[in-house]
Short mmCIF file of C-alpha atoms and ligand atoms in Angstrom, two decimals:
data_model
loop_
_atom_site.label_atom_id
_atom_site.label_comp_id
_atom_site.label_asym_id
_atom_site.label_seq_id
_atom_site.Cartn_x
_atom_site.Cartn_y
_atom_site.Cartn_z
CA MET A 23 8.86 -21.83 -25.02
CA THR A 24 11.80 -20.72 -27.17
CA SER A 25 15.31 -21.05 -25.80
CA THR A 26 16.21 -17.43 -26.74
CA GLY A 27 13.72 -15.73 -24.40
CA PRO A 28 14.15 -15.02 -20.70
CA ALA A 29 14.77 -18.09 -18.57
CA PHE A 30 11.83 -19.27 -16.54
CA LYS A 31 10.43 -22.42 -15.11
CA PRO A 32 6.97 -22.67 -16.66
CA GLY A 33 4.09 -22.87 -14.21
CA TYR A 34 2.76 -26.40 -14.40
CA ALA A 35 0.33 -27.01 -17.25
CA LEU A 36 -3.33 -26.87 -16.30
CA PRO A 37 -5.47 -29.96 -16.96
CA SER A 38 -7.02 -29.88 -20.44
CA GLU A 39 -10.60 -29.79 -19.13
CA VAL A 40 -9.73 -26.69 -17.05
CA LEU A 41 -8.18 -25.00 -20.07
CA GLU A 42 -11.20 -25.82 -22.17
CA LYS A 43 -13.67 -24.60 -19.57
CA LEU A 44 -11.90 -21.29 -18.99
CA ARG A 45 -11.30 -20.68 -22.70
CA ASN A 46 -14.99 -21.24 -23.35
CA LEU A 47 -15.90 -18.89 -20.53
CA LEU A 48 -13.44 -16.09 -21.26
CA GLY A 49 -12.28 -16.49 -24.87
CA GLU A 50 -9.36 -14.12 -25.51
CA ARG A 51 -9.57 -12.98 -21.92
CA PHE A 52 -7.75 -16.13 -20.87
CA SER A 53 -4.10 -16.69 -21.79
CA THR A 54 -1.31 -19.20 -21.39
CA GLY A 55 1.01 -17.22 -23.68
CA ASP A 56 4.63 -16.75 -22.59
CA ALA A 57 4.50 -12.93 -22.69
CA ASP A 58 1.48 -12.87 -20.37
CA LEU A 59 2.95 -15.44 -18.00
CA LEU A 60 6.17 -13.43 -17.69
CA SER A 61 4.29 -10.15 -17.24
CA TYR A 62 2.38 -11.57 -14.27
CA SER A 63 5.35 -13.26 -12.60
CA HIS A 64 6.37 -10.17 -10.59
CA ASP A 65 5.12 -6.95 -9.03
CA TYR A 66 6.98 -3.95 -7.53
CA TRP A 67 8.78 -6.13 -4.98
CA PRO A 68 12.46 -5.23 -5.50
CA ILE A 69 13.44 -8.92 -5.37
CA SER A 70 11.08 -9.61 -8.27
CA LEU A 71 12.32 -6.55 -10.16
CA GLN A 72 15.81 -8.12 -9.94
CA TRP A 73 14.36 -11.17 -11.73
CA VAL A 74 13.16 -8.89 -14.53
CA LEU A 75 16.59 -7.28 -14.85
CA LYS A 76 18.32 -10.63 -14.88
CA GLY A 77 15.72 -12.12 -17.23
CA SER A 78 15.34 -15.06 -14.89
CA PHE A 79 11.96 -15.86 -13.34
CA PRO A 80 11.75 -18.49 -10.59
CA TRP A 81 7.95 -18.43 -10.42
CA VAL A 82 5.44 -17.94 -13.21
CA PRO A 83 1.73 -18.64 -13.36
CA SER A 84 0.18 -21.33 -15.55
CA ALA A 85 -2.44 -18.95 -16.95
CA VAL A 86 -3.82 -15.43 -16.68
CA ALA A 87 -7.54 -14.58 -16.66
CA TRP A 88 -9.24 -11.21 -17.15
CA PRO A 89 -12.84 -11.57 -15.89
CA GLU A 90 -15.39 -8.82 -16.51
CA ASN A 91 -17.89 -9.50 -13.75
CA THR A 92 -18.40 -11.30 -10.45
CA PHE A 93 -20.01 -14.31 -12.15
CA GLU A 94 -16.86 -14.89 -14.20
CA VAL A 95 -14.65 -14.57 -11.11
CA GLN A 96 -16.87 -17.16 -9.41
CA GLU A 97 -16.58 -19.55 -12.35
CA ILE A 98 -12.77 -19.23 -12.44
CA VAL A 99 -12.48 -19.76 -8.69
CA LYS A 100 -14.95 -22.69 -8.69
CA THR A 101 -12.98 -24.39 -11.46
CA ALA A 102 -9.68 -23.78 -9.67
CA TYR A 103 -11.06 -25.03 -6.36
CA GLY A 104 -12.49 -28.16 -7.98
CA ASN A 105 -9.04 -28.98 -9.36
CA SER A 106 -6.98 -27.70 -6.38
CA ILE A 107 -5.32 -25.04 -8.55
CA PRO A 108 -3.92 -21.89 -6.87
CA VAL A 109 -5.49 -18.53 -7.69
CA TYR A 110 -3.82 -15.12 -7.28
CA ALA A 111 -5.91 -11.92 -7.32
CA PHE A 112 -4.09 -9.19 -9.23
CA GLY A 113 -5.00 -5.49 -9.19
CA GLY A 114 -2.40 -2.99 -10.40
CA GLY A 115 0.59 -5.10 -9.43
CA SER A 116 1.97 -2.10 -7.52
CA GLY A 117 2.43 -4.06 -4.30
CA VAL A 118 6.00 -3.81 -3.07
CA LEU A 119 6.24 -7.07 -1.14
CA GLY A 120 5.62 -9.80 -3.73
CA GLY A 121 1.95 -10.26 -2.78
CA THR A 122 0.94 -11.25 -6.31
CA VAL A 123 3.95 -13.44 -7.13
CA PRO A 124 2.53 -16.85 -8.20
CA GLU A 125 4.97 -18.99 -6.27
CA LYS A 126 2.97 -22.21 -6.63
CA GLY A 127 1.92 -21.73 -10.26
CA GLY A 128 -1.80 -21.61 -11.06
CA ILE A 129 -4.10 -18.86 -12.33
CA VAL A 130 -3.57 -15.13 -11.95
CA VAL A 131 -6.92 -13.31 -11.94
CA ASP A 132 -6.44 -9.71 -13.10
CA LEU A 133 -9.49 -7.66 -12.07
CA LYS A 134 -8.78 -4.49 -14.04
CA ARG A 135 -11.63 -5.08 -16.50
CA MET A 136 -14.05 -4.84 -13.56
CA ARG A 137 -14.22 -1.07 -13.25
CA SER A 138 -17.80 0.18 -13.07
CA ILE A 139 -18.62 3.05 -10.67
CA ARG A 140 -21.97 4.27 -9.28
CA LEU A 141 -22.33 7.24 -6.97
CA ASN A 142 -25.25 7.64 -4.56
CA GLU A 143 -25.08 11.36 -3.77
CA GLU A 144 -27.82 11.30 -1.16
CA ASP A 145 -26.09 8.63 0.92
CA MET A 146 -22.62 9.95 -0.01
CA VAL A 147 -21.61 6.41 -0.92
CA VAL A 148 -19.78 5.25 -4.04
CA GLU A 149 -20.09 1.68 -5.28
CA ALA A 150 -17.25 0.46 -7.46
CA GLU A 151 -15.93 -2.79 -8.85
CA ALA A 152 -12.62 -3.91 -7.40
CA GLY A 153 -10.50 -3.53 -10.53
CA VAL A 154 -11.16 0.17 -10.98
CA ASN A 155 -7.96 2.19 -11.26
CA GLY A 156 -7.47 4.46 -8.23
CA TYR A 157 -6.83 7.66 -10.19
CA TYR A 158 -9.85 7.00 -12.42
CA LEU A 159 -12.09 6.53 -9.38
CA GLU A 160 -10.86 9.73 -7.72
CA LYS A 161 -11.19 11.76 -10.96
CA TYR A 162 -14.74 10.45 -11.42
CA LEU A 163 -15.64 11.52 -7.88
CA ASN A 164 -13.96 14.93 -8.34
CA SER A 165 -16.02 15.52 -11.48
CA LYS A 166 -19.17 15.16 -9.33
CA GLY A 167 -17.82 17.38 -6.54
CA TYR A 168 -16.62 14.58 -4.24
CA THR A 169 -13.40 12.94 -3.10
CA LEU A 170 -12.57 9.63 -1.49
CA GLY A 171 -9.68 11.31 0.31
CA HIS A 172 -7.55 8.25 -0.47
CA ILE A 173 -4.51 9.40 -2.43
CA PRO A 174 -1.69 6.85 -2.18
CA GLN A 175 1.49 7.70 -4.04
CA SER A 176 0.68 4.73 -6.29
CA ILE A 177 -2.80 6.06 -7.18
CA TYR A 178 -2.05 5.94 -10.94
CA VAL A 179 -1.05 2.26 -10.86
CA SER A 180 -3.17 0.66 -8.13
CA THR A 181 -6.78 -0.52 -7.87
CA LEU A 182 -9.59 -0.37 -5.34
CA GLY A 183 -9.35 -4.13 -4.69
CA GLY A 184 -5.59 -3.86 -4.10
CA TRP A 185 -6.14 -0.99 -1.66
CA ILE A 186 -8.64 -3.05 0.34
CA ALA A 187 -6.55 -6.22 0.19
CA THR A 188 -3.38 -4.50 1.43
CA LYS A 189 -5.13 -2.15 3.89
CA ALA A 190 -3.58 0.80 2.08
CA THR A 191 -3.47 4.39 3.19
CA GLY A 192 -3.03 7.65 1.32
CA GLN A 193 -1.12 10.91 1.67
CA PHE A 194 -4.20 12.69 3.11
CA SER A 195 -4.84 10.03 5.76
CA THR A 196 -4.53 12.18 8.87
CA LYS A 197 -7.93 13.72 8.00
CA TYR A 198 -9.65 11.06 5.86
CA GLY A 199 -8.22 7.86 7.41
CA GLY A 200 -6.98 4.68 5.78
CA ILE A 201 -9.02 2.56 3.35
CA GLU A 202 -10.48 0.65 6.34
CA ASP A 203 -12.20 3.87 7.45
CA MET A 204 -13.85 4.26 4.04
CA VAL A 205 -15.17 0.77 3.27
CA LEU A 206 -18.84 0.47 4.26
CA GLY A 207 -19.62 -2.74 2.43
CA LEU A 208 -18.09 -5.25 0.06
CA GLU A 209 -18.66 -8.27 -2.12
CA ALA A 210 -16.12 -11.10 -2.24
CA VAL A 211 -15.77 -14.43 -3.99
CA LEU A 212 -14.85 -17.12 -1.47
CA PRO A 213 -12.24 -19.84 -2.09
CA TRP A 214 -14.85 -22.39 -3.26
CA GLY A 215 -16.48 -19.92 -5.67
CA SER A 216 -19.57 -18.63 -3.80
CA ALA A 217 -20.00 -14.89 -3.61
CA VAL A 218 -20.86 -13.11 -0.36
CA THR A 219 -22.22 -9.56 -0.12
CA LEU A 220 -21.83 -7.46 3.01
CA PRO A 221 -23.99 -4.43 2.17
CA PRO A 222 -23.18 -0.85 3.12
CA HIS A 223 -24.66 0.72 6.26
CA PRO A 224 -23.67 3.88 8.12
CA ARG A 225 -22.87 1.49 11.02
CA THR A 226 -24.05 -1.96 12.07
CA SER A 227 -24.07 -3.93 15.29
CA THR A 228 -24.70 -7.33 13.75
CA GLY A 229 -21.90 -9.45 15.08
CA PRO A 230 -18.21 -9.20 14.28
CA ASP A 231 -17.70 -7.05 11.21
CA LEU A 232 -17.02 -9.56 8.44
CA ARG A 233 -16.06 -6.74 6.08
CA ARG A 234 -12.92 -6.39 8.15
CA LEU A 235 -11.99 -10.00 7.48
CA PHE A 236 -11.21 -9.04 3.90
CA ILE A 237 -9.55 -5.69 4.61
CA GLY A 238 -5.83 -6.49 4.69
CA SER A 239 -6.40 -10.13 3.69
CA GLU A 240 -4.01 -9.84 0.70
CA GLY A 241 -5.91 -12.29 -1.49
CA VAL A 242 -5.55 -15.26 0.88
CA LEU A 243 -9.21 -15.47 1.97
CA GLY A 244 -11.03 -14.63 -1.24
CA ILE A 245 -11.25 -12.14 -4.08
CA VAL A 246 -12.88 -8.79 -3.40
CA THR A 247 -15.03 -7.98 -6.44
CA ARG A 248 -16.92 -4.83 -5.36
CA ALA A 249 -17.00 -2.31 -2.54
CA TRP A 250 -19.10 0.55 -1.21
CA LEU A 251 -17.13 3.48 0.15
CA LYS A 252 -17.79 6.72 2.03
CA THR A 253 -17.23 9.88 0.04
CA CYS A 254 -16.64 13.45 1.18
CA ILE A 255 -17.41 16.69 -0.61
CA LEU A 256 -14.41 18.36 -2.24
CA PRO A 257 -12.76 20.74 0.23
CA GLU A 258 -13.91 24.34 0.03
CA GLU A 259 -10.59 25.61 1.31
CA ARG A 260 -7.03 24.37 1.32
CA VAL A 261 -4.35 25.93 3.54
CA LEU A 262 -0.65 25.23 2.95
CA LEU A 263 1.73 25.58 5.90
CA SER A 264 5.37 24.69 6.39
CA TYR A 265 7.83 24.92 9.26
CA VAL A 266 11.52 24.48 9.89
CA SER A 267 12.57 22.99 13.23
CA GLU A 268 15.95 22.45 14.84
CA THR A 269 15.33 18.78 15.68
CA PHE A 270 13.20 15.89 14.42
CA GLU A 271 11.90 15.32 17.94
CA GLU A 272 10.76 18.94 18.32
CA ALA A 273 8.82 18.81 15.03
CA LEU A 274 7.12 15.51 15.93
CA GLU A 275 6.19 16.88 19.33
CA SER A 276 4.52 19.90 17.67
CA VAL A 277 2.41 17.58 15.51
CA ARG A 278 1.48 15.51 18.54
CA ARG A 279 0.18 18.64 20.30
CA ILE A 280 -1.89 19.60 17.24
CA LEU A 281 -3.56 16.17 17.09
CA LYS A 282 -4.10 16.11 20.85
CA ARG A 283 -6.26 19.20 20.49
CA GLY A 284 -8.44 17.40 17.96
CA ALA A 285 -7.28 19.16 14.79
CA LYS A 286 -6.87 16.90 11.76
CA PRO A 287 -4.70 18.39 9.07
CA ALA A 288 -5.15 16.24 5.94
CA VAL A 289 -1.42 15.99 5.23
CA VAL A 290 1.44 16.15 7.69
CA ARG A 291 4.95 15.09 6.75
CA VAL A 292 8.03 15.61 8.86
CA TYR A 293 11.41 14.91 7.18
CA ASP A 294 14.55 14.05 9.13
CA GLU A 295 17.70 16.06 8.42
CA ALA A 296 18.93 13.78 5.61
CA GLU A 297 15.56 13.77 3.84
CA THR A 298 15.09 17.52 4.32
CA LYS A 299 18.39 17.99 2.46
CA ARG A 300 17.35 15.50 -0.22
CA HIS A 301 13.84 16.79 -0.90
CA PHE A 302 14.01 20.48 0.07
CA TYR A 303 17.60 21.44 -0.86
CA MET A 304 16.29 24.55 -2.67
CA PHE A 305 15.08 26.11 0.61
CA GLU A 306 18.21 27.51 2.24
CA GLU A 307 16.56 28.09 5.62
CA ALA A 308 15.89 24.36 5.90
CA TYR A 309 19.46 23.22 5.30
CA GLY A 310 20.74 21.15 8.24
CA ARG A 311 17.30 21.37 9.86
CA ILE A 312 13.93 19.58 9.78
CA MET A 313 11.18 20.36 7.26
CA THR A 314 7.49 19.86 8.03
CA VAL A 315 4.80 20.31 5.38
CA ILE A 316 1.14 20.54 6.35
CA VAL A 317 -2.08 20.74 4.31
CA VAL A 318 -5.27 21.70 6.15
CA GLU A 319 -8.45 21.38 4.10
CA GLY A 320 -12.23 21.17 4.30
CA ASP A 321 -15.14 23.46 4.97
CA SER A 322 -13.68 26.96 5.41
CA GLY A 323 -14.96 27.26 8.99
CA ILE A 324 -13.32 23.99 10.03
CA ALA A 325 -10.14 24.61 8.03
CA GLY A 326 -9.84 28.06 9.61
CA ALA A 327 -10.11 26.61 13.12
CA GLU A 328 -7.61 23.85 12.33
CA ARG A 329 -5.18 26.35 10.85
CA ARG A 330 -5.34 28.38 14.05
CA ILE A 331 -4.57 25.27 16.14
CA VAL A 332 -1.61 24.38 13.91
CA GLU A 333 -0.24 27.92 14.16
CA GLU A 334 -0.69 27.98 17.93
CA GLU A 335 0.94 24.61 18.53
CA PHE A 336 3.76 24.33 16.01
CA ARG A 337 7.00 25.58 17.56
CA GLY A 338 9.27 26.27 14.62
CA ARG A 339 9.99 28.85 11.99
CA MET A 340 7.15 29.33 9.49
CA LEU A 341 8.30 29.04 5.91
CA GLY A 342 5.12 29.74 3.98
CA GLU A 343 3.44 27.92 1.10
CA GLU A 344 6.37 27.27 -1.25
CA PRO A 345 7.74 24.05 0.32
CA VAL A 346 4.20 22.59 0.36
CA LYS A 347 3.65 23.58 -3.28
CA HIS A 348 6.96 21.86 -4.07
CA TRP A 349 5.77 18.73 -2.25
CA LEU A 350 2.38 18.82 -4.04
CA GLU A 351 4.12 19.08 -7.42
CA THR A 352 6.64 16.30 -6.82
CA ARG A 353 4.69 13.88 -4.63
CA PHE A 354 4.07 11.28 -7.35
CA MET A 355 7.62 11.28 -8.69
CA VAL A 356 9.40 8.19 -7.48
CA LYS A 357 12.78 6.71 -8.05
CA GLU A 358 12.13 3.06 -8.66
CA ALA A 359 14.29 0.28 -7.31
CA SER A 360 14.70 -0.82 -10.94
CA GLU A 361 16.51 2.44 -11.80
CA PHE A 362 19.20 1.76 -9.22
CA ALA A 363 19.60 -1.99 -9.57
CA PRO A 364 21.51 -1.92 -12.90
CA LEU A 365 24.06 0.37 -11.16
CA GLY A 366 24.60 -2.21 -8.43
CA VAL A 367 22.65 -0.16 -5.89
CA VAL A 368 20.03 -1.86 -3.73
CA PHE A 369 17.24 0.56 -2.81
CA ASP A 370 13.95 0.18 -0.95
CA THR A 371 11.57 1.69 1.58
CA ILE A 372 10.17 0.25 4.81
CA GLU A 373 7.18 1.70 6.69
CA VAL A 374 6.40 0.88 10.30
CA SER A 375 4.18 2.37 13.01
CA VAL A 376 4.76 3.05 16.69
CA GLY A 377 3.12 4.81 19.65
CA TRP A 378 4.38 8.28 20.60
CA SER A 379 6.09 7.04 23.77
CA ARG A 380 8.60 4.99 21.77
CA ALA A 381 8.64 6.90 18.50
CA MET A 382 12.05 8.55 18.80
CA SER A 383 13.73 5.45 20.16
CA LEU A 384 12.38 3.37 17.26
CA TYR A 385 13.44 5.97 14.70
CA ARG A 386 16.98 6.28 16.07
CA SER A 387 17.52 2.56 16.59
CA LEU A 388 16.19 1.61 13.17
CA VAL A 389 18.33 4.13 11.27
CA GLU A 390 21.34 2.97 13.30
CA ALA A 391 20.57 -0.72 12.71
CA VAL A 392 20.26 -0.26 8.94
CA ARG A 393 23.42 1.87 8.76
CA ALA A 394 25.26 -0.90 10.60
CA VAL A 395 24.52 -3.40 7.82
CA LYS A 396 27.68 -3.68 5.73
CA GLY A 397 27.27 -1.98 2.36
CA THR A 398 24.68 0.62 3.43
CA LEU A 399 25.16 4.02 1.78
CA PHE A 400 22.36 5.79 3.57
CA ALA A 401 19.31 5.26 5.78
CA SER A 402 16.85 8.06 6.48
CA ALA A 403 13.16 8.62 7.23
CA HIS A 404 10.20 10.89 7.29
CA ALA A 405 7.07 10.63 9.40
CA SER A 406 4.22 10.34 6.92
CA HIS A 407 0.98 9.46 8.76
CA PHE A 408 -0.10 10.68 12.17
CA TYR A 409 -2.54 9.70 14.91
CA PRO A 410 -3.16 11.07 18.39
CA GLN A 411 -1.65 7.75 19.55
CA GLY A 412 1.41 7.57 17.33
CA VAL A 413 3.05 7.82 13.98
CA CYS A 414 4.18 6.00 10.82
CA PHE A 415 7.85 6.28 9.91
CA TYR A 416 8.75 5.70 6.29
CA PHE A 417 12.40 4.68 6.02
CA THR A 418 14.45 4.74 2.83
CA PHE A 419 17.73 2.90 2.47
CA ALA A 420 20.28 2.29 -0.25
CA GLY A 421 23.41 0.19 -0.32
CA VAL A 422 26.11 -1.12 -2.59
CA PRO A 423 26.75 -4.62 -1.32
CA ARG A 424 30.02 -6.34 -2.11
CA GLY A 425 28.46 -9.78 -2.37
CA ASN A 426 24.96 -11.00 -3.14
CA PRO A 427 22.48 -8.04 -3.40
CA GLU A 428 19.61 -10.26 -2.22
CA LYS A 429 21.51 -11.15 0.95
CA TYR A 430 22.22 -7.48 1.68
CA TYR A 431 18.56 -6.65 1.05
CA ASN A 432 17.35 -9.35 3.44
CA ASP A 433 19.93 -8.37 6.07
CA VAL A 434 18.58 -4.82 6.07
CA TRP A 435 14.99 -6.07 6.35
CA GLU A 436 16.00 -8.39 9.19
CA ALA A 437 17.64 -5.48 11.05
CA ALA A 438 14.62 -3.22 10.47
CA MET A 439 11.96 -5.75 11.45
CA LYS A 440 13.86 -6.87 14.56
CA THR A 441 14.42 -3.29 15.70
CA THR A 442 10.77 -2.39 15.12
CA LEU A 443 9.56 -5.28 17.26
CA GLU A 444 12.14 -4.56 19.99
CA ASN A 445 10.83 -1.01 20.15
CA GLY A 446 7.17 -1.99 20.39
CA GLY A 447 6.27 -1.03 16.82
CA SER A 448 4.21 -2.77 14.16
CA ILE A 449 6.24 -4.19 11.26
CA SER A 450 3.91 -2.72 8.64
CA HIS A 451 1.88 0.48 8.60
CA HIS A 452 0.37 0.25 5.10
CA HIS A 453 2.25 -1.86 2.56
CA GLY A 454 1.12 -5.14 4.12
CA VAL A 455 2.97 -8.42 4.53
CA GLY A 456 3.21 -10.16 1.15
CA ARG A 457 6.14 -12.51 0.68
CA GLN A 458 8.90 -10.19 1.91
CA ARG A 459 7.53 -9.70 5.44
CA ARG A 460 5.95 -13.12 5.94
CA SER A 461 8.64 -14.59 8.17
CA TRP A 462 8.23 -11.76 10.68
CA LEU A 463 4.43 -11.79 10.87
CA LYS A 464 4.49 -14.61 13.42
CA ASN A 465 6.83 -12.57 15.62
CA GLU A 466 4.45 -9.64 15.67
CA LEU A 467 1.23 -11.63 16.11
CA GLY A 468 2.57 -14.26 18.52
CA PRO A 469 -0.13 -16.84 19.35
CA ALA A 470 -2.62 -14.79 17.29
CA PHE A 471 -0.83 -16.04 14.18
CA ASN A 472 -2.39 -19.46 14.86
CA LEU A 473 -5.81 -17.81 14.97
CA LEU A 474 -5.13 -16.28 11.57
CA LYS A 475 -4.02 -19.67 10.27
CA LYS A 476 -7.22 -21.27 11.60
CA VAL A 477 -9.33 -18.62 9.86
CA LYS A 478 -7.40 -19.28 6.65
CA THR A 479 -7.85 -23.06 6.88
CA ALA A 480 -11.53 -22.77 7.79
CA LEU A 481 -12.22 -20.60 4.75
CA ASP A 482 -9.72 -22.08 2.33
CA ASP A 483 -9.51 -25.78 3.16
CA LYS A 484 -7.60 -26.58 -0.04
CA GLY A 485 -5.22 -23.65 0.30
CA VAL A 486 -5.93 -22.35 -3.21
CA MET A 487 -6.06 -18.63 -2.46
CA ASN A 488 -2.66 -17.02 -3.01
CA PRO A 489 -0.78 -19.85 -1.26
CA GLY A 490 2.33 -18.79 0.64
CA ASN A 491 1.36 -15.13 0.79
CA MET A 492 1.61 -13.72 4.35
CA GLY A 493 3.16 -17.07 5.33
CA LEU A 494 -0.26 -18.77 5.02
C1 FAD B 519 5.64 3.98 -6.18
C2 FAD B 519 4.74 3.32 -5.18
C3 FAD B 519 4.10 4.11 -4.23
C4 FAD B 519 3.24 3.50 -3.30
N1 FAD B 519 2.58 4.31 -2.42
C5 FAD B 519 1.71 3.76 -1.55
C6 FAD B 519 0.98 4.60 -0.65
O1 FAD B 519 1.07 5.82 -0.66
N2 FAD B 519 0.14 3.98 0.23
C7 FAD B 519 -0.02 2.63 0.24
O2 FAD B 519 -0.80 2.14 1.05
N3 FAD B 519 0.67 1.83 -0.59
C8 FAD B 519 1.51 2.35 -1.50
N4 FAD B 519 2.20 1.55 -2.36
C9 FAD B 519 1.99 0.09 -2.34
C10 FAD B 519 0.85 -0.41 -3.27
O3 FAD B 519 0.58 0.53 -4.26
C11 FAD B 519 -0.39 -0.68 -2.46
O4 FAD B 519 -0.15 -1.81 -1.66
C12 FAD B 519 -1.67 -0.90 -3.28
O5 FAD B 519 -2.75 -0.96 -2.38
C13 FAD B 519 -1.66 -2.18 -4.10
O6 FAD B 519 -2.75 -2.13 -4.99
P1 FAD B 519 -2.72 -2.95 -6.35
O7 FAD B 519 -4.05 -2.80 -6.99
O8 FAD B 519 -1.55 -2.58 -7.16
O9 FAD B 519 -2.56 -4.42 -5.77
P2 FAD B 519 -1.63 -5.61 -6.27
O10 FAD B 519 -0.21 -5.24 -6.18
O11 FAD B 519 -2.13 -6.11 -7.57
O12 FAD B 519 -1.96 -6.72 -5.15
C14 FAD B 519 -1.53 -6.52 -3.83
C15 FAD B 519 -2.08 -7.66 -2.96
O13 FAD B 519 -3.49 -7.58 -2.89
C16 FAD B 519 -4.10 -8.76 -3.44
N5 FAD B 519 -5.26 -8.29 -4.22
C17 FAD B 519 -5.28 -7.40 -5.25
N6 FAD B 519 -6.54 -7.20 -5.67
C18 FAD B 519 -7.34 -7.99 -4.90
C19 FAD B 519 -8.74 -8.23 -4.85
N7 FAD B 519 -9.58 -7.62 -5.67
N8 FAD B 519 -9.20 -9.12 -3.94
C20 FAD B 519 -8.36 -9.76 -3.08
N9 FAD B 519 -7.03 -9.56 -3.09
C21 FAD B 519 -6.52 -8.68 -3.98
C22 FAD B 519 -3.03 -9.42 -4.28
O14 FAD B 519 -3.23 -10.81 -4.36
C23 FAD B 519 -1.78 -9.05 -3.49
O15 FAD B 519 -1.61 -9.92 -2.41
C24 FAD B 519 3.06 2.11 -3.31
C25 FAD B 519 3.70 1.32 -4.27
C26 FAD B 519 4.53 1.92 -5.20
C27 FAD B 519 5.19 1.07 -6.24
#
């Protein structure tokens, strides 16, 4: 390590026999080079982006491996297990909570070279390796006339394995569901290096569903190497609808009525007043009000019926297709935390879920709690995912703290997590737990956290799989 480069504490050196074994196995697809170690020392977690800006990295891995098949993943994991070396599965690195940060040193296993896809049109099932890029998978399916229906905002920079591991959800979730609704089967490499395959079936009644053990497991129970997913045919018709309401509550209530009648618009997004101004400032009628954008899609008969239900139930002023077209065009454009940080601005988003009965109280209390943190410039939200039972609120905040930015950041998270739990919500709707939320997971799960810990210890007796992630 030269003294002129960024400052970092090197991950501890791996034993020479481990280095030799993995170099023999992977050749150039195994690295202990400084540039690779620094590249894999962070993800999209704003705290870790601060490290990049400061050029100071508290945690770096000891090595990075790029396997090309399940056998190679098994060999890496077996070697690590045999030597009690931590292993961190890495997909796109788009996680926003530090889930891939190698806090105990060890080997980062980047799965992006595992990207084969096979479509079974008769069963409407696609089999894909875990490292396949999300956009690539969706484009492949589209070219055959299908869609997964899973379109997260990070689709260009995330992988199938990352989606499964974080229990991700996409913009079209109100119709197609979250990733957990799509996974029919999977293959995973367990902490000691054996592989297990849970094959795809339309449904099974063969004991607890072990597939679910890995969905949302964030790399702490094993490495997902392959999955089988449901596919849908590309929609025949797409209807774009938008409404302006006087209050946030009124708009949410309209959506609740639509879902209660069984209609499932693919996309529904309701923006509070601040976010309506921010995202839809070009639509005069929406100024000072609440914007809702809706996409209904599918077979034309079904889409027609769902459109009718939306039009019957939404009490607000119809604004036509333009706001939805604007949303469709801009939906992947994001301001990154790293753009604001050099200006001294701390910026992040927090997503939580809550049942309808407490939705407005959670929204109001959380915005108020974040605004009350000294240094906050703004706190706002939109409702981004809907269920007959409740809703996901996606909060955005920014602040210019006087003192330590990290302290301000953690104070806001503390206020948000506490308020969510006090209002009966869940502290994460789709980003997962990672390292940022780990101290609050116990509060949400209560005694069930010990059950999770027991599962972790039973599967990973040496604690080699992503140690520290999720507080495990
Ligand atoms: C701009 C932006 C927009 C986003 N939009 C959305 C959104 O719309 N919806 C959403 O749900 N999320 C969103 N996210 C969050 C993030 O993209 C998701 O969490 C995504 O699922 C992470 O996938 P990844 O491949 O990048 O995983 P990574 O960041 O590489 O890893 C995330 C976690 O999963 C584990 N992991 C990764 N691959 C595997 C594997 N094969 N086996 C076991 N564990 C594994 C890692 O160890 C880590 O704990 C967004 C993030 C950004 C930066």
